PDB file of C-alpha atoms in Angstrom:
ATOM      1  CA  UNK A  38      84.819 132.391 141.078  1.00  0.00           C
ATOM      2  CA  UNK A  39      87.560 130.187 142.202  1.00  0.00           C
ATOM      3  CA  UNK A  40      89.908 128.626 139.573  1.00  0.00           C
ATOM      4  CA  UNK A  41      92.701 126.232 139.041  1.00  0.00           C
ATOM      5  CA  UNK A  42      96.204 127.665 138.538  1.00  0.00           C
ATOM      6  CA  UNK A  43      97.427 124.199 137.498  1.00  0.00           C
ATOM      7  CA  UNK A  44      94.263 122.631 135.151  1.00  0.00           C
ATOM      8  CA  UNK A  45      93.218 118.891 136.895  1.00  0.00           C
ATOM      9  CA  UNK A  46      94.168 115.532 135.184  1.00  0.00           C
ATOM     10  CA  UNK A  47      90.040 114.469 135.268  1.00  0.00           C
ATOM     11  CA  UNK A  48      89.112 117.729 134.049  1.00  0.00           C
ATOM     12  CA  UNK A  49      91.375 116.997 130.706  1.00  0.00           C
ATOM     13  CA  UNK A  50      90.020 113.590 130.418  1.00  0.00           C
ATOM     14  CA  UNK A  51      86.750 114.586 131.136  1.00  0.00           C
ATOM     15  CA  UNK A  52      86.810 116.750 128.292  1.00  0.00           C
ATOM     16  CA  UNK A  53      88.698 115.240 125.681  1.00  0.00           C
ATOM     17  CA  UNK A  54      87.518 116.710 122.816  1.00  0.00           C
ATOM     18  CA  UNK A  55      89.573 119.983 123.428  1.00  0.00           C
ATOM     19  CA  UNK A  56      93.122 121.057 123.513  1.00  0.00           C
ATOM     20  CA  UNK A  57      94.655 121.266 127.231  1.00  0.00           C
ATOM     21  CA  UNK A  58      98.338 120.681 125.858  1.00  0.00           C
ATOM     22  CA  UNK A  59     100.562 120.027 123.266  1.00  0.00           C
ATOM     23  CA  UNK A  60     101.710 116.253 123.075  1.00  0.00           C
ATOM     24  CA  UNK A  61     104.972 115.361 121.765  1.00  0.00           C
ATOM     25  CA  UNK A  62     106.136 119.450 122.372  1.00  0.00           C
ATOM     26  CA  UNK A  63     109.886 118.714 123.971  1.00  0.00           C
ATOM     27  CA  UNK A  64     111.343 122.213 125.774  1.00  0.00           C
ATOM     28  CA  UNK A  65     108.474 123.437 123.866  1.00  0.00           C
ATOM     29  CA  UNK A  66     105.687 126.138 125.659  1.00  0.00           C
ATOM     30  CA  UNK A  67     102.534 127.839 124.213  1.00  0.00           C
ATOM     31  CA  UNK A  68     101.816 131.434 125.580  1.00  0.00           C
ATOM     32  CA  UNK A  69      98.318 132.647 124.959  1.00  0.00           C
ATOM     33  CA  UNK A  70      96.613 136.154 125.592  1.00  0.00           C
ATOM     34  CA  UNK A  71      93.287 136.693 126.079  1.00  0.00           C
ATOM     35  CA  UNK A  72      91.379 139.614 125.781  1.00  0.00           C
ATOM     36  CA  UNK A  73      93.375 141.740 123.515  1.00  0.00           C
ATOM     37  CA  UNK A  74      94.007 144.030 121.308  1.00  0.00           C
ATOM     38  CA  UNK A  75      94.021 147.335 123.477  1.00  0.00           C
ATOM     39  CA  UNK A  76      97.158 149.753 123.208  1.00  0.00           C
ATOM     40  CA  UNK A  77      97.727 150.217 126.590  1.00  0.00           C
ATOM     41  CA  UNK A  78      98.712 146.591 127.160  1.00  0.00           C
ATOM     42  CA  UNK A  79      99.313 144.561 123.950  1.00  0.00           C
ATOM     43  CA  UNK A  80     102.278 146.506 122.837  1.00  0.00           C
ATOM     44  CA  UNK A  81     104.043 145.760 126.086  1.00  0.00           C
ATOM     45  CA  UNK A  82     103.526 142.124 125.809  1.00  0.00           C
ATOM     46  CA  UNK A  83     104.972 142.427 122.247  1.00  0.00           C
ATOM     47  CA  UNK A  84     107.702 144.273 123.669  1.00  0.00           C
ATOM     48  CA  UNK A  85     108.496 141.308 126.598  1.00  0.00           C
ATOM     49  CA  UNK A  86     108.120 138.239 123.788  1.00  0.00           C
ATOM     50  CA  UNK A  87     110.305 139.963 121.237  1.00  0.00           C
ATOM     51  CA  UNK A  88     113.182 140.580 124.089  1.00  0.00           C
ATOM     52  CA  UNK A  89     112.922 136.744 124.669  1.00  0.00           C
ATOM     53  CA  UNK A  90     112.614 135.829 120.935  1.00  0.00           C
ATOM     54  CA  UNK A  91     108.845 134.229 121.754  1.00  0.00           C
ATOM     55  CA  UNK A  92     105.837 133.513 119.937  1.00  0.00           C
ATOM     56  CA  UNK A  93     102.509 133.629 121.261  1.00  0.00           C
ATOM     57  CA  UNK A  94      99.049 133.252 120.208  1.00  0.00           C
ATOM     58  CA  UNK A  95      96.470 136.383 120.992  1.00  0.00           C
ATOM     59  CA  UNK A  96      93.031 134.781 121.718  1.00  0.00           C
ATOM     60  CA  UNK A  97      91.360 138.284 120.871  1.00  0.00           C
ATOM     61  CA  UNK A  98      87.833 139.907 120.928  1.00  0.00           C
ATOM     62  CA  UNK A  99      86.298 141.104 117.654  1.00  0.00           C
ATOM     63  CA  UNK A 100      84.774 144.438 119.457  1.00  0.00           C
ATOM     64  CA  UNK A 101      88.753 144.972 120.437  1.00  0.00           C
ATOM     65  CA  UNK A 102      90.094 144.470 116.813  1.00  0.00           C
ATOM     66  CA  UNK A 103      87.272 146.879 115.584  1.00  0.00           C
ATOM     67  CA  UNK A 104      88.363 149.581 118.086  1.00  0.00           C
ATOM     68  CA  UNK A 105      92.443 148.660 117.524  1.00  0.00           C
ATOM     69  CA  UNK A 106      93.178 147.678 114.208  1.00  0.00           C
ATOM     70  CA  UNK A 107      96.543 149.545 114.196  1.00  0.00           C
ATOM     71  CA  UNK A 108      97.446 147.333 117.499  1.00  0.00           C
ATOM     72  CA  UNK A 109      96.053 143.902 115.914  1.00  0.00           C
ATOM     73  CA  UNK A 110      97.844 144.709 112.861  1.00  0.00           C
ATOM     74  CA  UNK A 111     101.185 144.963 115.281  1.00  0.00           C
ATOM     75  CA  UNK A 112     100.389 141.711 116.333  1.00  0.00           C
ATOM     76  CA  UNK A 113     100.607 140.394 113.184  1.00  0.00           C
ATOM     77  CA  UNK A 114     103.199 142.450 112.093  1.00  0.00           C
ATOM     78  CA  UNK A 115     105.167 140.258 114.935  1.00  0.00           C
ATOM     79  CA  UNK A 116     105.358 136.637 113.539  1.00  0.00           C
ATOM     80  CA  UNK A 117     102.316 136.156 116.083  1.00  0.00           C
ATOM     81  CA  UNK A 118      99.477 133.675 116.121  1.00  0.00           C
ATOM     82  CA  UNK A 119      95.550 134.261 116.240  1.00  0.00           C
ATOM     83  CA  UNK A 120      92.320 132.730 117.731  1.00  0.00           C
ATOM     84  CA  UNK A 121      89.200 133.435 118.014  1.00  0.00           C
ATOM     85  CA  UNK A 122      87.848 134.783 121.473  1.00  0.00           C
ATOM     86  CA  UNK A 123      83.875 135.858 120.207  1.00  0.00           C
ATOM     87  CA  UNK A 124      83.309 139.558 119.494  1.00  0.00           C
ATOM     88  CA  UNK A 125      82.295 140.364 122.741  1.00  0.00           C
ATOM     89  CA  UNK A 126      83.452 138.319 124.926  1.00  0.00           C
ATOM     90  CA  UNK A 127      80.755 135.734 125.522  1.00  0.00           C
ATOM     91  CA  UNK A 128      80.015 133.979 128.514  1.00  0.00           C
ATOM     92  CA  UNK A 129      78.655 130.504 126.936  1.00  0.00           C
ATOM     93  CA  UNK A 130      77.304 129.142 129.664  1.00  0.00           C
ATOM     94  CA  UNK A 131      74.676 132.471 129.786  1.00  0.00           C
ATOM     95  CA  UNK A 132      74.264 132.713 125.705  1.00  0.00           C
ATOM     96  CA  UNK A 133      71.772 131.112 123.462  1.00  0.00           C
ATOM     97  CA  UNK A 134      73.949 128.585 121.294  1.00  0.00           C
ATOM     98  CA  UNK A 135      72.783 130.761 118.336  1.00  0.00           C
ATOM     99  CA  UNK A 136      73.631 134.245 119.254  1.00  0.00           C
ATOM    100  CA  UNK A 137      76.980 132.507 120.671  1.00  0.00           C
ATOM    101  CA  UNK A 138      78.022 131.142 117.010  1.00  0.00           C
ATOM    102  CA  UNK A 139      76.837 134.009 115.561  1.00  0.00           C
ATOM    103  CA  UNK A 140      79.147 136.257 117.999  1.00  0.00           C
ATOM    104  CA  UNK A 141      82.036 133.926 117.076  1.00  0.00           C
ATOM    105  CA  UNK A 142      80.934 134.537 113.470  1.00  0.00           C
ATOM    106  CA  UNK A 143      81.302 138.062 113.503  1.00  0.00           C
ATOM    107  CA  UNK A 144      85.008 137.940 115.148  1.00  0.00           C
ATOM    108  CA  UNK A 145      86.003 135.256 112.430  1.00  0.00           C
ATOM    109  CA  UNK A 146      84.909 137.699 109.956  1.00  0.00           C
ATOM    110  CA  UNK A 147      86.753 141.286 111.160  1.00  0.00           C
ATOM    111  CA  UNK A 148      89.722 138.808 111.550  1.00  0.00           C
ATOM    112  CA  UNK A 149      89.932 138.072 108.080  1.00  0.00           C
ATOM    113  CA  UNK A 150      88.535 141.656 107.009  1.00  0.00           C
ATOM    114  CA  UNK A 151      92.196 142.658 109.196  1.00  0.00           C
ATOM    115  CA  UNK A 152      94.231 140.253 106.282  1.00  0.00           C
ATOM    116  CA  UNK A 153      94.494 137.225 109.109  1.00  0.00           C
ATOM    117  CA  UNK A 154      93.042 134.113 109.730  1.00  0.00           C
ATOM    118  CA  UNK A 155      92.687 131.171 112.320  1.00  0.00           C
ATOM    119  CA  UNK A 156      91.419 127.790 112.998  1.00  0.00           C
ATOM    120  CA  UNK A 157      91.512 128.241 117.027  1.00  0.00           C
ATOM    121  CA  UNK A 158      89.224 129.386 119.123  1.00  0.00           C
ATOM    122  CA  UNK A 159      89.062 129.726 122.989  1.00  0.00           C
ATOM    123  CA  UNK A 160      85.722 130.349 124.969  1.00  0.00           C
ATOM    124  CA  UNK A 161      86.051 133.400 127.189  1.00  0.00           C
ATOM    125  CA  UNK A 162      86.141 132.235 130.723  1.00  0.00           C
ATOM    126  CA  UNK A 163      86.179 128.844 129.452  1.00  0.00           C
ATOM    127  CA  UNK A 164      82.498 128.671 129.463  1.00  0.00           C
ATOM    128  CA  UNK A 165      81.173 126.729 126.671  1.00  0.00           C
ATOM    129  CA  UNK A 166      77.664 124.160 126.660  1.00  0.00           C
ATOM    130  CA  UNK A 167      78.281 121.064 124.769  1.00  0.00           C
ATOM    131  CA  UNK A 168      76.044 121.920 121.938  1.00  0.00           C
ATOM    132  CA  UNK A 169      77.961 125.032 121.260  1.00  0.00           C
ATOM    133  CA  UNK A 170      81.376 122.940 121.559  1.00  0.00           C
ATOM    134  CA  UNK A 171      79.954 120.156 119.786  1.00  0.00           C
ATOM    135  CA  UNK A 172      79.402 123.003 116.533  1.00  0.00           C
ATOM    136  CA  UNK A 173      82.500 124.917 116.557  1.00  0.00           C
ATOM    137  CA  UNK A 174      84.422 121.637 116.915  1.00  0.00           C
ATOM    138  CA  UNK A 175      83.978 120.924 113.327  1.00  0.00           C
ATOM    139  CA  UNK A 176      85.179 123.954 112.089  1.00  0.00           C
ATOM    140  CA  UNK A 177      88.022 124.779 115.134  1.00  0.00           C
ATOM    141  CA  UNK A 178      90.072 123.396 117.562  1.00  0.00           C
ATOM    142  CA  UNK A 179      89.261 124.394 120.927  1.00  0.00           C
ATOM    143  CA  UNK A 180      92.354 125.374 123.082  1.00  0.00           C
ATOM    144  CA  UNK A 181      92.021 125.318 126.416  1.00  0.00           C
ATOM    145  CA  UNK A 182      95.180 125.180 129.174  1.00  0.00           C
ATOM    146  CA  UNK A 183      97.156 123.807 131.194  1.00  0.00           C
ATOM    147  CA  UNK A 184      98.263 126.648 133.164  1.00  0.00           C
ATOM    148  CA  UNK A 185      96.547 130.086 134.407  1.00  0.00           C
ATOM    149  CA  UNK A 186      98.482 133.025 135.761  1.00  0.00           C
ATOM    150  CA  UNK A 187      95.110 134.235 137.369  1.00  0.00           C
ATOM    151  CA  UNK A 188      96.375 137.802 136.261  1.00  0.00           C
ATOM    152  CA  UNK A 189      92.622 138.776 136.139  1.00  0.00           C
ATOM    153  CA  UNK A 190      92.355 138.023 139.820  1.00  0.00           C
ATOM    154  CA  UNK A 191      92.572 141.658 141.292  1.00  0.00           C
ATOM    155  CA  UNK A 192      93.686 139.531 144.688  1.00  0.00           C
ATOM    156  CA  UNK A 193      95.941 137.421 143.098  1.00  0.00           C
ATOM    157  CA  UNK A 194      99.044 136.575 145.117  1.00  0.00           C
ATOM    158  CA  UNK A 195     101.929 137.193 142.533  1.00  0.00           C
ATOM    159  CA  UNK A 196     104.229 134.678 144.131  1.00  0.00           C
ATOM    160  CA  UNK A 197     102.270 131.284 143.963  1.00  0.00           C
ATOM    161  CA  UNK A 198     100.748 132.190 140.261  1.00  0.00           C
ATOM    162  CA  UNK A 199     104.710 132.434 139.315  1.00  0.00           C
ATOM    163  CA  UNK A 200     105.333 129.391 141.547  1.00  0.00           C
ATOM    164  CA  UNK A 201     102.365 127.635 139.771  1.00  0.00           C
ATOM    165  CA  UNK A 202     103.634 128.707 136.154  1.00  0.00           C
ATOM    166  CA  UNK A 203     107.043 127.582 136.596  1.00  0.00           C
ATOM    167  CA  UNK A 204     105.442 123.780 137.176  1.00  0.00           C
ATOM    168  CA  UNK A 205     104.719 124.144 133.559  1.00  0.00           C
ATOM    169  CA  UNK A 206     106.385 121.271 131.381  1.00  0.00           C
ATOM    170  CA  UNK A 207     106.864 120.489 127.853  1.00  0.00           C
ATOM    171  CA  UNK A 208     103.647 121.319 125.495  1.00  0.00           C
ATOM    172  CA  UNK A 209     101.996 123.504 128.442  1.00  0.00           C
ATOM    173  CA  UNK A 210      99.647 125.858 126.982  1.00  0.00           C
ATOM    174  CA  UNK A 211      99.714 128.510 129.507  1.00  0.00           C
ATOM    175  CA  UNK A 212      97.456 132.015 129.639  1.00  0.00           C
ATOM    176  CA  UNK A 213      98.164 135.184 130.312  1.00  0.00           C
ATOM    177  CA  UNK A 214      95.571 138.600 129.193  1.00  0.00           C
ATOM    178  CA  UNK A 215      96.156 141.366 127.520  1.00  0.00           C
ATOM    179  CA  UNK A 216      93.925 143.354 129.370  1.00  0.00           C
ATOM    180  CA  UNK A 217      93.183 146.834 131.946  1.00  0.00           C
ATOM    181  CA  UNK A 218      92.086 144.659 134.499  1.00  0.00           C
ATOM    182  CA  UNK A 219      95.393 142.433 134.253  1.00  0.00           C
ATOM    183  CA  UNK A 220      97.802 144.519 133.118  1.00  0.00           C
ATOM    184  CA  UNK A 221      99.399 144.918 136.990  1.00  0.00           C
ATOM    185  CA  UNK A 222      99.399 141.017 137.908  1.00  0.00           C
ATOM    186  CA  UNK A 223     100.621 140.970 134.450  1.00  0.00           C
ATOM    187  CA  UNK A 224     103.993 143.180 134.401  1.00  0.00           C
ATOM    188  CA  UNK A 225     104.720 140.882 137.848  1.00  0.00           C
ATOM    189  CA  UNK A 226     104.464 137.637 136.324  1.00  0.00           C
ATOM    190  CA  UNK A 227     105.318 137.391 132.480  1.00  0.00           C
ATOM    191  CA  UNK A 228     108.448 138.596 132.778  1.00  0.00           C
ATOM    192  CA  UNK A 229     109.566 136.170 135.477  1.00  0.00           C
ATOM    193  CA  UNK A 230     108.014 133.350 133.885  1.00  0.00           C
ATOM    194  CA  UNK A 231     110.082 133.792 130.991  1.00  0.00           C
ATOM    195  CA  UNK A 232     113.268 134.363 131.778  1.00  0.00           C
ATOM    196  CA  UNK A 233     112.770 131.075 134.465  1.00  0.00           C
ATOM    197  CA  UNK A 234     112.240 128.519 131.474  1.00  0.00           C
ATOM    198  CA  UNK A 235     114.131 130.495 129.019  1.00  0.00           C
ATOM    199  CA  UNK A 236     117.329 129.770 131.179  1.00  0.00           C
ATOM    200  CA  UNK A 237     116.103 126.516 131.400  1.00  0.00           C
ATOM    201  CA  UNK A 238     116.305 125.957 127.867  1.00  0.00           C
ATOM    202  CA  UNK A 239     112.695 126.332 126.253  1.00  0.00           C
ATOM    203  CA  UNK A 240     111.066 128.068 123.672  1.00  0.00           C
ATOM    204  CA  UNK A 241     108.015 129.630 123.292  1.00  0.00           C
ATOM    205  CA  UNK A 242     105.834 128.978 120.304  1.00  0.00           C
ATOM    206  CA  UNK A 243     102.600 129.908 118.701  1.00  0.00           C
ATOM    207  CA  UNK A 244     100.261 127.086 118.632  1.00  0.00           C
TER     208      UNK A 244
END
């Protein structure tokens, strides 16, 4: 499906109600991970934000945490933020608005069975129905982005996503995934991306 490395002004407005970026963030930048917690992958993103002093937030997947507890824990461990990403992975536009909250139920709860907790959530593939926004909205903030790396995209050109990251400003929330299927597209662009803005001055925080 075809996707926006840079999100569009109307799609923000259009959708108010959730978090594209951070206002009033100067030299400020929000890395997120999706996907996560799987060992072959997470620690190495732990191992790129600690070498530029960053903080992130891990948008994670209950089933994940369940399976990785040692590697969620490592996360935490790490000075990192949390959210919410559904226990497996939802797409919302496909689920039944009930089996959907109860999915995002079930990863709040192994979250704080793992000593954390969180008041964001982010819809996997940013599919969500506006009944199913309109109930999590009272309890979470929805975080969307700004900016996508597209490191799922198995034919992702590597060069453009880093020239479309770099056009990331102050209070960008930008996305990344901790994941097998991104973990090549990854290892290109992260590292790049980082070291660009932090010699320009920025930090990275959690949200």
């Amino acid at each position: 499906m075809p996707y926006f490395h840079k999100t569009p002004g109307w799609l923000m407005k259009w959708l108010p109600s959730m978090t594209w970026h951070r206002q009033d963030s100067p030299k400020t930048l929000f890395l997120t991970f999706d996907d996560g917690p799987i060992p072959e992958v997470t620690p190495y993103v732990l191992d790129v934000l600690q070498r530029y002093h960053a903080k992130a937030t891990f948008f994670c997947v209950g089933d994940n945490i369940r399976k990785h507890p040692q590697v969620f824990q490592e996360v935490l461990n790490a000075g990192h933020a949390i959210g919410n990403h559904t226990f497996h992975h939802l797409n919302g536009w496909n689920t039944p608005t009930n089996k959907y909250l109860e999915d995002l139920k079930a990863c709040e709860e192994i979250i704080i069975d793992q000593g954390a907790t969180t008041r964001f959530f982010r819809p996997p593939h940013g599919r969500i129905r506006r009944d199913q926004r309109q109930s999590i909205d009272q309890q979470y903030e929805i975080i969307m982005w700004s900016h996508l790396s597209g490191d799922f995209d198995p034919g992702l050109n590597t060069h453009q996503s880093i020239r479309a990251m770099k056009a990331a400003s102050h209070g960008s929330i930008m996305v990344f995934h901790d994941s097998i299927k991104a973990e090549m597209n990854l290892k290109k662009v992260l590292p790049v991306v980082m070291e660009y803005f932090s010699n320009q001055g920025f930090e990275f925080k959690t949200l």
